[in-house]
Short mmCIF file of C-alpha atoms (C1' of nucleotides) in Angstrom, two decimals:
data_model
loop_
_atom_site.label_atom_id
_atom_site.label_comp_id
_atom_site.label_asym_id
_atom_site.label_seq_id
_atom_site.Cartn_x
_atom_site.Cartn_y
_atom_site.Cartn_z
CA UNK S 1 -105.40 -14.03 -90.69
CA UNK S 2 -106.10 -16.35 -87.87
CA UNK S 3 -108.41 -15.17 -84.79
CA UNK S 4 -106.86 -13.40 -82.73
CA UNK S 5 -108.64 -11.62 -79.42
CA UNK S 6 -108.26 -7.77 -79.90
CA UNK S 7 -106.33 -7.49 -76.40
CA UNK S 8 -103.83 -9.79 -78.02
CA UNK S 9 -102.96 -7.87 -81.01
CA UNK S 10 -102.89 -4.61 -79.01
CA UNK S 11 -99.55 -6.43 -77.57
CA UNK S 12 -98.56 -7.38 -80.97
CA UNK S 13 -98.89 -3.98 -82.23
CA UNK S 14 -97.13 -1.81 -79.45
CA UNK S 15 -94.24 -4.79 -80.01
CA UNK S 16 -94.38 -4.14 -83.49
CA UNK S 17 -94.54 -0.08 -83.01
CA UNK S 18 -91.46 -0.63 -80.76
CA UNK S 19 -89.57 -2.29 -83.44
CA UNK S 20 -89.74 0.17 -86.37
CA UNK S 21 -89.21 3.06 -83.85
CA UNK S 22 -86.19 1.74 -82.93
CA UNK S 23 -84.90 0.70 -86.54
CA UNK S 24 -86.35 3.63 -87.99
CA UNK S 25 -87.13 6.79 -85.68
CA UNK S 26 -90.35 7.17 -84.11
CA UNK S 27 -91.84 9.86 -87.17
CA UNK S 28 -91.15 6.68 -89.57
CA UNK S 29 -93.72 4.54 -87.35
CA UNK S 30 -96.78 5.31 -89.44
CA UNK S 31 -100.35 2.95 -89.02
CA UNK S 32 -99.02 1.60 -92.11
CA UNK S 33 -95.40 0.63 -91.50
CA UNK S 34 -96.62 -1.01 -87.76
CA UNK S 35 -99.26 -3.00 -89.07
CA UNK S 36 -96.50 -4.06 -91.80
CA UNK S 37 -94.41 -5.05 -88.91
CA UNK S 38 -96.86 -6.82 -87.42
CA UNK S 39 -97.99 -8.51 -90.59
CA UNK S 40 -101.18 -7.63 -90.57
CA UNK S 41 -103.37 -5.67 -92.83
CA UNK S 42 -104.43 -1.95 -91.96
CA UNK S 43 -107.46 -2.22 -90.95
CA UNK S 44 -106.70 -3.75 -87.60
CA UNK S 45 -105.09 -1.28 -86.22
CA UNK S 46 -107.73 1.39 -85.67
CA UNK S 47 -110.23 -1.78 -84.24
CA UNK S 48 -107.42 -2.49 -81.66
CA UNK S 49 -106.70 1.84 -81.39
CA UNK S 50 -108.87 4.65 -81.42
CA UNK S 51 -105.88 6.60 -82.91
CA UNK S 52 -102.43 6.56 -83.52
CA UNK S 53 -101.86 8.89 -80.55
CA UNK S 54 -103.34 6.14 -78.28
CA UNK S 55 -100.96 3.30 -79.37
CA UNK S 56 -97.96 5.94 -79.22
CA UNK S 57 -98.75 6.67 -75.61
CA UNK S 58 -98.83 3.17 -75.10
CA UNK S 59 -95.60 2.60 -75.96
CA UNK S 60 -94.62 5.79 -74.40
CA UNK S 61 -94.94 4.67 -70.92
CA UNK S 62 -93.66 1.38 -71.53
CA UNK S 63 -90.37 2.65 -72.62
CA UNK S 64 -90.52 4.98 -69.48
CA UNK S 65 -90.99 1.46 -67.25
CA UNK S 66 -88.39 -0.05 -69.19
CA UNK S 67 -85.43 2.34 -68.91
CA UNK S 68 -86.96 2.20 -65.18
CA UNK S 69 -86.56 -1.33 -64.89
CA UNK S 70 -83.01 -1.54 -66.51
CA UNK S 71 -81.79 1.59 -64.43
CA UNK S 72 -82.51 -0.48 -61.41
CA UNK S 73 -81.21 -3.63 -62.17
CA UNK S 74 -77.82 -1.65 -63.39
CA UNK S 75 -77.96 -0.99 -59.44
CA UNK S 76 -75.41 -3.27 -57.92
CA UNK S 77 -75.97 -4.89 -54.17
CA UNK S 78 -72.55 -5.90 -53.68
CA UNK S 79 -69.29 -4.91 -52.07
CA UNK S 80 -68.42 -1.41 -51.15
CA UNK S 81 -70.18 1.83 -51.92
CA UNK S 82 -67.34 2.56 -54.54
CA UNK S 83 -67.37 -0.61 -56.11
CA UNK S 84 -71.35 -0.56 -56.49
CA UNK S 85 -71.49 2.98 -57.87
CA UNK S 86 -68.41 2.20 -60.26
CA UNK S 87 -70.01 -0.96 -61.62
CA UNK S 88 -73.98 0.59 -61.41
CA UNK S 89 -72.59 3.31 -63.80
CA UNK S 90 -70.52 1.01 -66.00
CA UNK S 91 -73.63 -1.63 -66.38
CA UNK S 92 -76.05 1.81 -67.41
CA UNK S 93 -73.29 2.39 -69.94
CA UNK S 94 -72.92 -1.15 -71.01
CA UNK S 95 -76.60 -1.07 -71.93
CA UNK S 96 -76.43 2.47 -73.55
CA UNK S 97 -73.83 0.79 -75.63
CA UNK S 98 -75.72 -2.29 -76.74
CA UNK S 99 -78.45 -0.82 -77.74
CA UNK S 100 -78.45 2.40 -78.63
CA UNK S 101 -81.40 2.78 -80.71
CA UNK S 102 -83.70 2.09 -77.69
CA UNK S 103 -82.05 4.90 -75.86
CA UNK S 104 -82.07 7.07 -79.54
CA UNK S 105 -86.09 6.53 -79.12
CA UNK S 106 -86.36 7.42 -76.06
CA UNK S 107 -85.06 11.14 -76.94
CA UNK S 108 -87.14 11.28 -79.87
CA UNK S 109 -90.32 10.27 -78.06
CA UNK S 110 -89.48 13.22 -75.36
CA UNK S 111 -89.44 15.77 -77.93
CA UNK S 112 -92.69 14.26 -79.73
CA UNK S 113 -94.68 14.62 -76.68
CA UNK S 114 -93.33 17.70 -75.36
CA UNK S 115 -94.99 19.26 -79.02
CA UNK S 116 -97.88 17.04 -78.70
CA UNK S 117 -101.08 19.33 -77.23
CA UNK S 118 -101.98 16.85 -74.41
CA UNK S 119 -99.10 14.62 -74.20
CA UNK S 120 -96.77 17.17 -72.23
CA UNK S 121 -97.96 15.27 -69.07
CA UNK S 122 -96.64 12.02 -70.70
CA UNK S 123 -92.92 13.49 -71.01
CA UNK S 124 -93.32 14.95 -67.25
CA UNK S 125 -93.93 11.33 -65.99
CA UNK S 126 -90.75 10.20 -67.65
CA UNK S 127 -88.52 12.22 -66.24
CA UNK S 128 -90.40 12.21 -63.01
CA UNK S 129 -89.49 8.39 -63.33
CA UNK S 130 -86.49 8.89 -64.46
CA UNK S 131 -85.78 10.58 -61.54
CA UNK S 132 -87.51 9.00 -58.89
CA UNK S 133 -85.80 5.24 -59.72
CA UNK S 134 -82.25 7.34 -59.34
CA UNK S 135 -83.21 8.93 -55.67
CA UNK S 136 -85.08 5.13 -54.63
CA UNK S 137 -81.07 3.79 -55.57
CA UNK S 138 -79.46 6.62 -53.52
CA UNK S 139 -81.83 6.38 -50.47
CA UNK S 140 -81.44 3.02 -51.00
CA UNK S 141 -77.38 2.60 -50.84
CA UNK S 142 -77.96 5.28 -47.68
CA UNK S 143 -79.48 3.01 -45.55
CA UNK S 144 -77.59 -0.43 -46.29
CA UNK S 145 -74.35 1.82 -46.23
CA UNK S 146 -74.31 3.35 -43.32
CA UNK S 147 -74.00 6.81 -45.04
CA UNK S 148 -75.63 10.21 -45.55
CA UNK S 149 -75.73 12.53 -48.54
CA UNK S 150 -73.68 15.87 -48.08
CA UNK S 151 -76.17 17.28 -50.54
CA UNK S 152 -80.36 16.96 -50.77
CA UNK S 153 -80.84 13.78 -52.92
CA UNK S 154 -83.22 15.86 -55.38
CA UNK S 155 -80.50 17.47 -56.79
CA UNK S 156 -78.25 14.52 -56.62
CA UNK S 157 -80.49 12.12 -58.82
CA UNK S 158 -80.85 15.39 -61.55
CA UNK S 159 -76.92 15.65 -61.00
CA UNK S 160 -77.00 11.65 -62.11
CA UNK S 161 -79.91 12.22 -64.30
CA UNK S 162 -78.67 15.17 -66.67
CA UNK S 163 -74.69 13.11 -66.71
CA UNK S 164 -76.50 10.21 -68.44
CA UNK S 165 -78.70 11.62 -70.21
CA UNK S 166 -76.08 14.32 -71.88
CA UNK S 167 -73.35 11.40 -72.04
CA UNK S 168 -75.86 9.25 -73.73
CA UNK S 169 -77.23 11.93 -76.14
CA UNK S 170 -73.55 12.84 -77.31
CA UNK S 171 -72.59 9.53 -77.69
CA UNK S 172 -75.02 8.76 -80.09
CA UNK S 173 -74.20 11.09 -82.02
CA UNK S 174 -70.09 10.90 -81.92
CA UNK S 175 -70.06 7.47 -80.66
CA UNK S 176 -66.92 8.12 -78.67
CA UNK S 177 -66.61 5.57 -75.95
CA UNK S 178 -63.35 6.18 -74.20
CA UNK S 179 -63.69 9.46 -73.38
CA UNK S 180 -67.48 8.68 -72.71
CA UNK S 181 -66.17 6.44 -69.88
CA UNK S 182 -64.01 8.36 -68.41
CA UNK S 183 -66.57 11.08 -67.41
CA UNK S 184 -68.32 8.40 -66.22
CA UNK S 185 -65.19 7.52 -64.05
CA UNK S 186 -65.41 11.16 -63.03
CA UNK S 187 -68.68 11.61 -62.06
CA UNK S 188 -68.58 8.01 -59.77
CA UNK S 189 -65.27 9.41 -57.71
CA UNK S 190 -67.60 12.73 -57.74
CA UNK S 191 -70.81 11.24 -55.98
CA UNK S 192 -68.40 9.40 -53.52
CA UNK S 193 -67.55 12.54 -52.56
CA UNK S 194 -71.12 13.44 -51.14
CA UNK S 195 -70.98 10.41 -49.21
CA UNK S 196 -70.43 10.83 -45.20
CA UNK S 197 -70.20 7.97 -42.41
CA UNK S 198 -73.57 8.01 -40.27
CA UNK S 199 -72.29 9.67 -36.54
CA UNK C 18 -95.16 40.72 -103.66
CA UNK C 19 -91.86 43.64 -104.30
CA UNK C 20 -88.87 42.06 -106.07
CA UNK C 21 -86.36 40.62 -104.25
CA UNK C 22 -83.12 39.22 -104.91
CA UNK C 23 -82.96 35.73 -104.30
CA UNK C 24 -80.27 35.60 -101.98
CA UNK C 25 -82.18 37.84 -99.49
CA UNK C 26 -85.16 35.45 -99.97
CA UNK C 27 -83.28 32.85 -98.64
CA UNK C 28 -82.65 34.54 -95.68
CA UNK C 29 -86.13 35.34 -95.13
CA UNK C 30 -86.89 31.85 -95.23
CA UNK C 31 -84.21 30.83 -93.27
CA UNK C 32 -85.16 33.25 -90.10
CA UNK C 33 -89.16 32.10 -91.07
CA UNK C 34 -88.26 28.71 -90.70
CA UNK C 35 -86.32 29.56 -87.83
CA UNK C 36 -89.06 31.10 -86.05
CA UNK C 37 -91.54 28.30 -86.72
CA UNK C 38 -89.39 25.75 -85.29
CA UNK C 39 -89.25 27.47 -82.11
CA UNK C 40 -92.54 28.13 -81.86
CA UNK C 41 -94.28 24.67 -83.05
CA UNK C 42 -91.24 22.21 -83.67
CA UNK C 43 -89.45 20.77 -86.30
CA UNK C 44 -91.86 18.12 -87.61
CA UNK C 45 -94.18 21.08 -88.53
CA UNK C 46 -91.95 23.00 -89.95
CA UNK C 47 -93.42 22.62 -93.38
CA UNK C 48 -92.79 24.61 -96.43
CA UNK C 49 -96.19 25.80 -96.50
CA UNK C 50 -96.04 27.25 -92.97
CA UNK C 51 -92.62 28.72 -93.64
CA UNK C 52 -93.68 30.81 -96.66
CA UNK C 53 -96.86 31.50 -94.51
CA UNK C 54 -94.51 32.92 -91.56
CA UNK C 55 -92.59 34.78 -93.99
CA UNK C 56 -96.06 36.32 -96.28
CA UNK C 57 -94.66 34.50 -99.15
CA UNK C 58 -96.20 32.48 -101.74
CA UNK C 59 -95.98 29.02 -101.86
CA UNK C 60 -94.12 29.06 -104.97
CA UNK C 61 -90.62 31.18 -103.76
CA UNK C 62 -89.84 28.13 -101.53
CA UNK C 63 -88.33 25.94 -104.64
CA UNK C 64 -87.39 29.28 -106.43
CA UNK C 65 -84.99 29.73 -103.50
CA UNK C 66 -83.97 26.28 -102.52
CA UNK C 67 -84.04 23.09 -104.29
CA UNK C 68 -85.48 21.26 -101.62
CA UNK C 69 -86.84 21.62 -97.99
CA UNK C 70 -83.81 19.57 -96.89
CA UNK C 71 -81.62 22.37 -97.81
CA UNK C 72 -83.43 24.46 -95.85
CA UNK C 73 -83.42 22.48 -92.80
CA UNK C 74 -79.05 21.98 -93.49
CA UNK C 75 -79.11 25.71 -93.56
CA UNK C 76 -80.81 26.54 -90.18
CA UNK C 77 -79.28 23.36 -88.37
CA UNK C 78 -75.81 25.17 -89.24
CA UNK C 79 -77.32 28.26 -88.26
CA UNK C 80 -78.38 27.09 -84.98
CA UNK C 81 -74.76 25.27 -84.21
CA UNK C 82 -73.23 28.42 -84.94
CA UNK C 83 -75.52 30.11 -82.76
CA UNK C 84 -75.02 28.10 -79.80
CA UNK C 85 -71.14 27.87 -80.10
CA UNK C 86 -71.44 32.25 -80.37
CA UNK C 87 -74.03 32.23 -77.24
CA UNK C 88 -71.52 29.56 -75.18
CA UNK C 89 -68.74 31.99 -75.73
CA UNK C 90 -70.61 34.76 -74.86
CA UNK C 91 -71.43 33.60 -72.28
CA UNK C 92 -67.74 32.86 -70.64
CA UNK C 93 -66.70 35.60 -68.35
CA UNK C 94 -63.56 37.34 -68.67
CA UNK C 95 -63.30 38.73 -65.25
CA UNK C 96 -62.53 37.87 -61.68
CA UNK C 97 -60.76 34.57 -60.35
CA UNK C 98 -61.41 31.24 -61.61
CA UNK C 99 -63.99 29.97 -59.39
CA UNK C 100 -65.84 33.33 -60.12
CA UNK C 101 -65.31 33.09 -63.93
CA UNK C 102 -66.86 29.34 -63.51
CA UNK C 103 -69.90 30.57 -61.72
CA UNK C 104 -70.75 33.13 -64.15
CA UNK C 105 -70.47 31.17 -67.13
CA UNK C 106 -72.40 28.39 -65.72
CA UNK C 107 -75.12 31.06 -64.57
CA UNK C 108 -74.89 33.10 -67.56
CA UNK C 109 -75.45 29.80 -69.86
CA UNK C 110 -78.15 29.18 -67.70
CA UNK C 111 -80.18 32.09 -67.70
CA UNK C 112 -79.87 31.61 -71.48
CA UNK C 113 -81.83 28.14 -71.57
CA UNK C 114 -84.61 29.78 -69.29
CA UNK C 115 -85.21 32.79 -71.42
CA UNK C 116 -85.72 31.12 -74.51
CA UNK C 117 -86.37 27.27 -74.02
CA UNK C 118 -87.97 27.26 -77.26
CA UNK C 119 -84.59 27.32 -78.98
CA UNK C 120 -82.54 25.10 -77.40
CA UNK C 121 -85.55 22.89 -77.41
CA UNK C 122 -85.15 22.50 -81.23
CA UNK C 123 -81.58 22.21 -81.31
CA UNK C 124 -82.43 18.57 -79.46
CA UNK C 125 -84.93 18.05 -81.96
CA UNK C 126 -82.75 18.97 -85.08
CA UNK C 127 -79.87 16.71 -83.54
CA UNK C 128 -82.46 13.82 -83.26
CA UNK C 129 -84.10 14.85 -87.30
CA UNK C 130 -80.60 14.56 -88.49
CA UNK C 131 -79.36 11.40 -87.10
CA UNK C 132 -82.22 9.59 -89.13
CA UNK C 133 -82.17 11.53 -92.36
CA UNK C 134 -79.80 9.60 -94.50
CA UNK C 135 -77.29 11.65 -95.22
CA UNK C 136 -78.06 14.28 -92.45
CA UNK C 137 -75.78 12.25 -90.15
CA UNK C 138 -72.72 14.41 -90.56
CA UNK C 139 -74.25 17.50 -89.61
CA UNK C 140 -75.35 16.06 -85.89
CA UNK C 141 -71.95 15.30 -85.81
CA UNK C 142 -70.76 18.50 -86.88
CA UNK C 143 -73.04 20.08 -84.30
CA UNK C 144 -71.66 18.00 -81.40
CA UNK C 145 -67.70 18.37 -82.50
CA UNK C 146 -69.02 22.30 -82.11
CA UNK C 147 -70.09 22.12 -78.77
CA UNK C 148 -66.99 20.35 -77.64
CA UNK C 149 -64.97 22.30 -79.19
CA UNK C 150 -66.18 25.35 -77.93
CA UNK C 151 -65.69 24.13 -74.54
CA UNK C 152 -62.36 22.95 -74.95
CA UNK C 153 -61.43 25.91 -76.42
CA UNK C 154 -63.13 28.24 -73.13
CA UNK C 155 -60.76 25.61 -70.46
CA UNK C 156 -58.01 25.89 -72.29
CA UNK C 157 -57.93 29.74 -72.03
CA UNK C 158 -58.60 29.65 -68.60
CA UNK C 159 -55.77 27.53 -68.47
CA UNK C 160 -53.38 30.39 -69.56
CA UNK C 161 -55.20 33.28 -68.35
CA UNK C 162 -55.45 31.57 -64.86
CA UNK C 163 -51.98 29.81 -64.69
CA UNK C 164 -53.31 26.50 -64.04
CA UNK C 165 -53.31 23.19 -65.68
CA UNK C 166 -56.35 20.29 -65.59
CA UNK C 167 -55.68 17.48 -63.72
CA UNK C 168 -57.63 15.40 -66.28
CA UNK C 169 -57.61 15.27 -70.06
CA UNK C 170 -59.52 18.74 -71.32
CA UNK C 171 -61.24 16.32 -73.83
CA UNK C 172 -62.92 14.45 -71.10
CA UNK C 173 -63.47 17.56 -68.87
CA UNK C 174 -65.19 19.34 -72.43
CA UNK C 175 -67.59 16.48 -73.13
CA UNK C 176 -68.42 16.28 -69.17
CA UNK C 177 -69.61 19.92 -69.19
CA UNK C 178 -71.33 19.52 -72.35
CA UNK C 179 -73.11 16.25 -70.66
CA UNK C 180 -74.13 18.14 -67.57
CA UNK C 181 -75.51 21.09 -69.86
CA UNK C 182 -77.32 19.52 -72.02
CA UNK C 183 -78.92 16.48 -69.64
CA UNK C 184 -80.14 19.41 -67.14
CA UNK C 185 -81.45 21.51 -70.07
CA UNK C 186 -83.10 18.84 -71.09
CA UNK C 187 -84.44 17.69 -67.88
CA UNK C 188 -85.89 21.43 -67.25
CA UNK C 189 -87.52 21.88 -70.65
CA UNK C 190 -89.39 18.71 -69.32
CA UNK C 191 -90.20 19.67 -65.86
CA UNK C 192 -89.44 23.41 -65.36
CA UNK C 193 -87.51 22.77 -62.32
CA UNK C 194 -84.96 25.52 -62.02
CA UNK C 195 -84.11 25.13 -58.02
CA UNK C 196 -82.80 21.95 -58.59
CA UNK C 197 -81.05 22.43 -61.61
CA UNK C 198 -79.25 25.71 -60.21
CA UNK C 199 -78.18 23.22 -57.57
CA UNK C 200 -76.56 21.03 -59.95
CA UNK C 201 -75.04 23.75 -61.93
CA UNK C 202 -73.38 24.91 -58.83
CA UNK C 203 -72.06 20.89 -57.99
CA UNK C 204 -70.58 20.85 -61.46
CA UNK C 205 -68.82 24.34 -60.71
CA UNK C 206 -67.37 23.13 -57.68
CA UNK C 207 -66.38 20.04 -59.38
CA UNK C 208 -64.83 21.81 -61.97
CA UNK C 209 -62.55 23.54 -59.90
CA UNK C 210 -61.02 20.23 -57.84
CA UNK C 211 -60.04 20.38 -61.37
CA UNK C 212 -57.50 23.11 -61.95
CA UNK C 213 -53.76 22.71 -60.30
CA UNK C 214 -51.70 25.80 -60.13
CA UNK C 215 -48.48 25.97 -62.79
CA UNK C 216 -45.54 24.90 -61.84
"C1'" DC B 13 -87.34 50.42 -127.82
"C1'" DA B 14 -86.57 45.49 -127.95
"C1'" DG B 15 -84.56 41.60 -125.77
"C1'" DC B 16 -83.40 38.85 -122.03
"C1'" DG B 17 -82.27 37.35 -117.66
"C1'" DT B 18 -84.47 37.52 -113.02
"C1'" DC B 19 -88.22 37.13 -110.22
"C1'" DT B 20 -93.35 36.15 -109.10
"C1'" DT B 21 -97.44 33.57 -108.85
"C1'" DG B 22 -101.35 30.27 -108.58
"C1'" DG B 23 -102.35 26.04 -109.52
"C1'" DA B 24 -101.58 21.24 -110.13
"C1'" DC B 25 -99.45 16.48 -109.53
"C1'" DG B 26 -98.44 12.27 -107.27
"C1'" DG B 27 -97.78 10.41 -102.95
"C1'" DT B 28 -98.50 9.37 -98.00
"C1'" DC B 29 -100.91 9.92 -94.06
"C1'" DG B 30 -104.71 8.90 -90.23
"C1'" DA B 31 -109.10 7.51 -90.15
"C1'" DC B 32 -113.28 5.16 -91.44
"C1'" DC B 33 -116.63 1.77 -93.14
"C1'" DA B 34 -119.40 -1.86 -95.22
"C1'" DA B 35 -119.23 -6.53 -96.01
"C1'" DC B 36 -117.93 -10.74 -94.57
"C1'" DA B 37 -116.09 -14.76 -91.57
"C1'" DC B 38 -116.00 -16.93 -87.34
"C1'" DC B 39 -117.37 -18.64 -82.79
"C1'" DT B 40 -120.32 -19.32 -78.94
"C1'" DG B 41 -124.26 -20.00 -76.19
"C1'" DA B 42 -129.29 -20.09 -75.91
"C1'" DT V 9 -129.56 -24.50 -85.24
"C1'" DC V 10 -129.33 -19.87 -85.65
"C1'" DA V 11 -128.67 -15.19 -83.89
"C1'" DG V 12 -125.59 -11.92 -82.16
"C1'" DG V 13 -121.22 -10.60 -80.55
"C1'" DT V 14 -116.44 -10.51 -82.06
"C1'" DG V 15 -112.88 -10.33 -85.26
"C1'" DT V 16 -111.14 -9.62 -90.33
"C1'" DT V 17 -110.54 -7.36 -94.61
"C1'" DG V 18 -109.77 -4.29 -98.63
"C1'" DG V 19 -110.96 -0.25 -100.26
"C1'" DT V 20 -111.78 4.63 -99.85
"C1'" DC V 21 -112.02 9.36 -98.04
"C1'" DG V 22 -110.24 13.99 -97.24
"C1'" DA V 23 -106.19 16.36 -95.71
"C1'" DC V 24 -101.66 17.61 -96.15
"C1'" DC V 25 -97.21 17.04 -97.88
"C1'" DG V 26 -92.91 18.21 -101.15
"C1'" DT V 27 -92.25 19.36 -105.60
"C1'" DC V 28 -92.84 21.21 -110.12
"C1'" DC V 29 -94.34 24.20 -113.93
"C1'" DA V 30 -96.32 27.50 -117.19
"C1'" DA V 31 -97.24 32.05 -117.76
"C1'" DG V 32 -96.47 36.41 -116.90
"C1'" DA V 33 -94.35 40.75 -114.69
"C1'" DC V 34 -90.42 43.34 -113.90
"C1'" DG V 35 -86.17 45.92 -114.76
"C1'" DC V 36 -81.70 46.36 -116.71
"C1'" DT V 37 -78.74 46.69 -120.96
"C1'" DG V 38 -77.60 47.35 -125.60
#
DNA sequence: CAGCGTCTTGGACGGTCGACCAACACCTGA
DNA sequence: TCAGGTGTTGGTCGACCGTCCAAGACGCTG
């Protein structure tokens, strides 16, 4: 194998890691089938790890940033506050949609850490971001809307939160789209509801 | 160990297994720590089932079943509508925070079976459960009450079931009960913008 | 009592896992 | 040039897993 700085393949292994999680669950992602992955034989892995735990954190957290990431850019900037939230929820889904084995992961990796002595901290911070990046994009559409929430925005991003989440979770599973969508439909003219002209 | 029929065995097994999942997951559910939790030796296990998979098919029916019984339970009989709501929502509720262990492995069973080959249909099975249990509990309402729903009862079903199982979720992570009691009481209210008198 | 299903048991087998290590190859800077 | 830090490699270890089996114990029936 060429030389390769250790930092390097650290990258190439978490990329790796991500890929067979997602194609094949995150208890299939053994040393053996990452470093497979990766093409690379098994004795890299614990040079560029101290243990499997560490690279699974790893990837952990950047999942967490990820769905972050794609949660805000599903935010929309323009036209009305109707049109963004319809089109912010219909993006979210679009994305659920495309790639559902990234979300399926997700899920798993919850569950994983919640069971994991030490990692319960690591499943906190995800839905602590989870939740923050939703009340960010409602604070956010109060100010450049001119509006106030009827109800404390905590509740309303776990409102948001738990509608995806459950919608997501029992797609995967049925994989039935239209009725999917329209709870989604139901839940937008819902949050509109909560919205109140400033004065 | 005292003779046993086989049949009863099985049943031992099947509540030992149980009991272990709650208490340290699915993933370490393993046959030795089942016949461990149940005083057995190692050697019933394949006496009684032919593999551990049928054990884990048995309980993952078990739980659905359980779940659909403890949903109906858990719809009120009495009072007006928007009372009836309240209740069930509250009495569902106090469910998840008495014993988070349980519904915390019905997530993890869902998430086991949907990357067993094979094991696909029983997810699926569980999900079609929860739905219909719901759709079965507005429908009543809708003859006991005199109303009809403004929107399908399909999509109304799988919205409840979102909300129910994203804010489970979301607690088992971070424990957060004021905020999901919020919630629960947005999705009652919600719920009831719902329901159009007969006629 | 003998015979025969039913149940019980401890041990063993092959496989996979995370982790580890000694030996070697490479590159760089003194 | 050569010494020491850095990276590479294949093999191996002990633990745990699901599964299987032989040998025997039990209890009913004829």
């Amino acid at each position: 194998m060429s030389r390769m700085a250790a930092k390097d393949r650290r990258e190439e292994l978490i990329a790796a890691a991500f890929r067979v999680m997602v194609r094949e669950g995150v208890t299939k992602a053994t040393t053996r089938a990452i470093v497979n992955e990766a093409k690379m034989p098994l004795g890299v892995f614990h040079y560029c790890f101290n243990s499997r735990e560490e690279l699974l954190q790893e990837v952990l957290t950047r999942f967490t940033d990820r769905s972050a990431e794609a949660a805000r850019k599903a935010f929309q900037e323009e036209g009305d506050l109707s049109a963004r939230v319809c089109k912010s929820l219909g993006t979210f889904w679009d994305g659920v949609e495309l790639s559902p084995g990234e979300h399926q992961v997700t899920y798993e990796l919850t569950h994983y850490a919640l069971r994991q002595a030490g990692f319960e901290e690591l499943a906190r911070r995800q839905y602590e971001s989870y939740l923050e990046v939703h009340q960010t994009l409602l604070t956010e559409a109060t100010e450049s809307e001119g509006i106030r929430w009827t109800v404390p925005v905590p509740v309303l991003a776990r409102y948001l939160n738990a509608v995806l989440e459950g919608l997501t979770l029992c797609w995967l599973v049925d994989r039935n789209s239209e009725d999917s969508r329209g709870v989604l439909r139901l839940v937008g003219d819902h949050l509109l509801t909560f919205a109140e002209k400033k004065e």
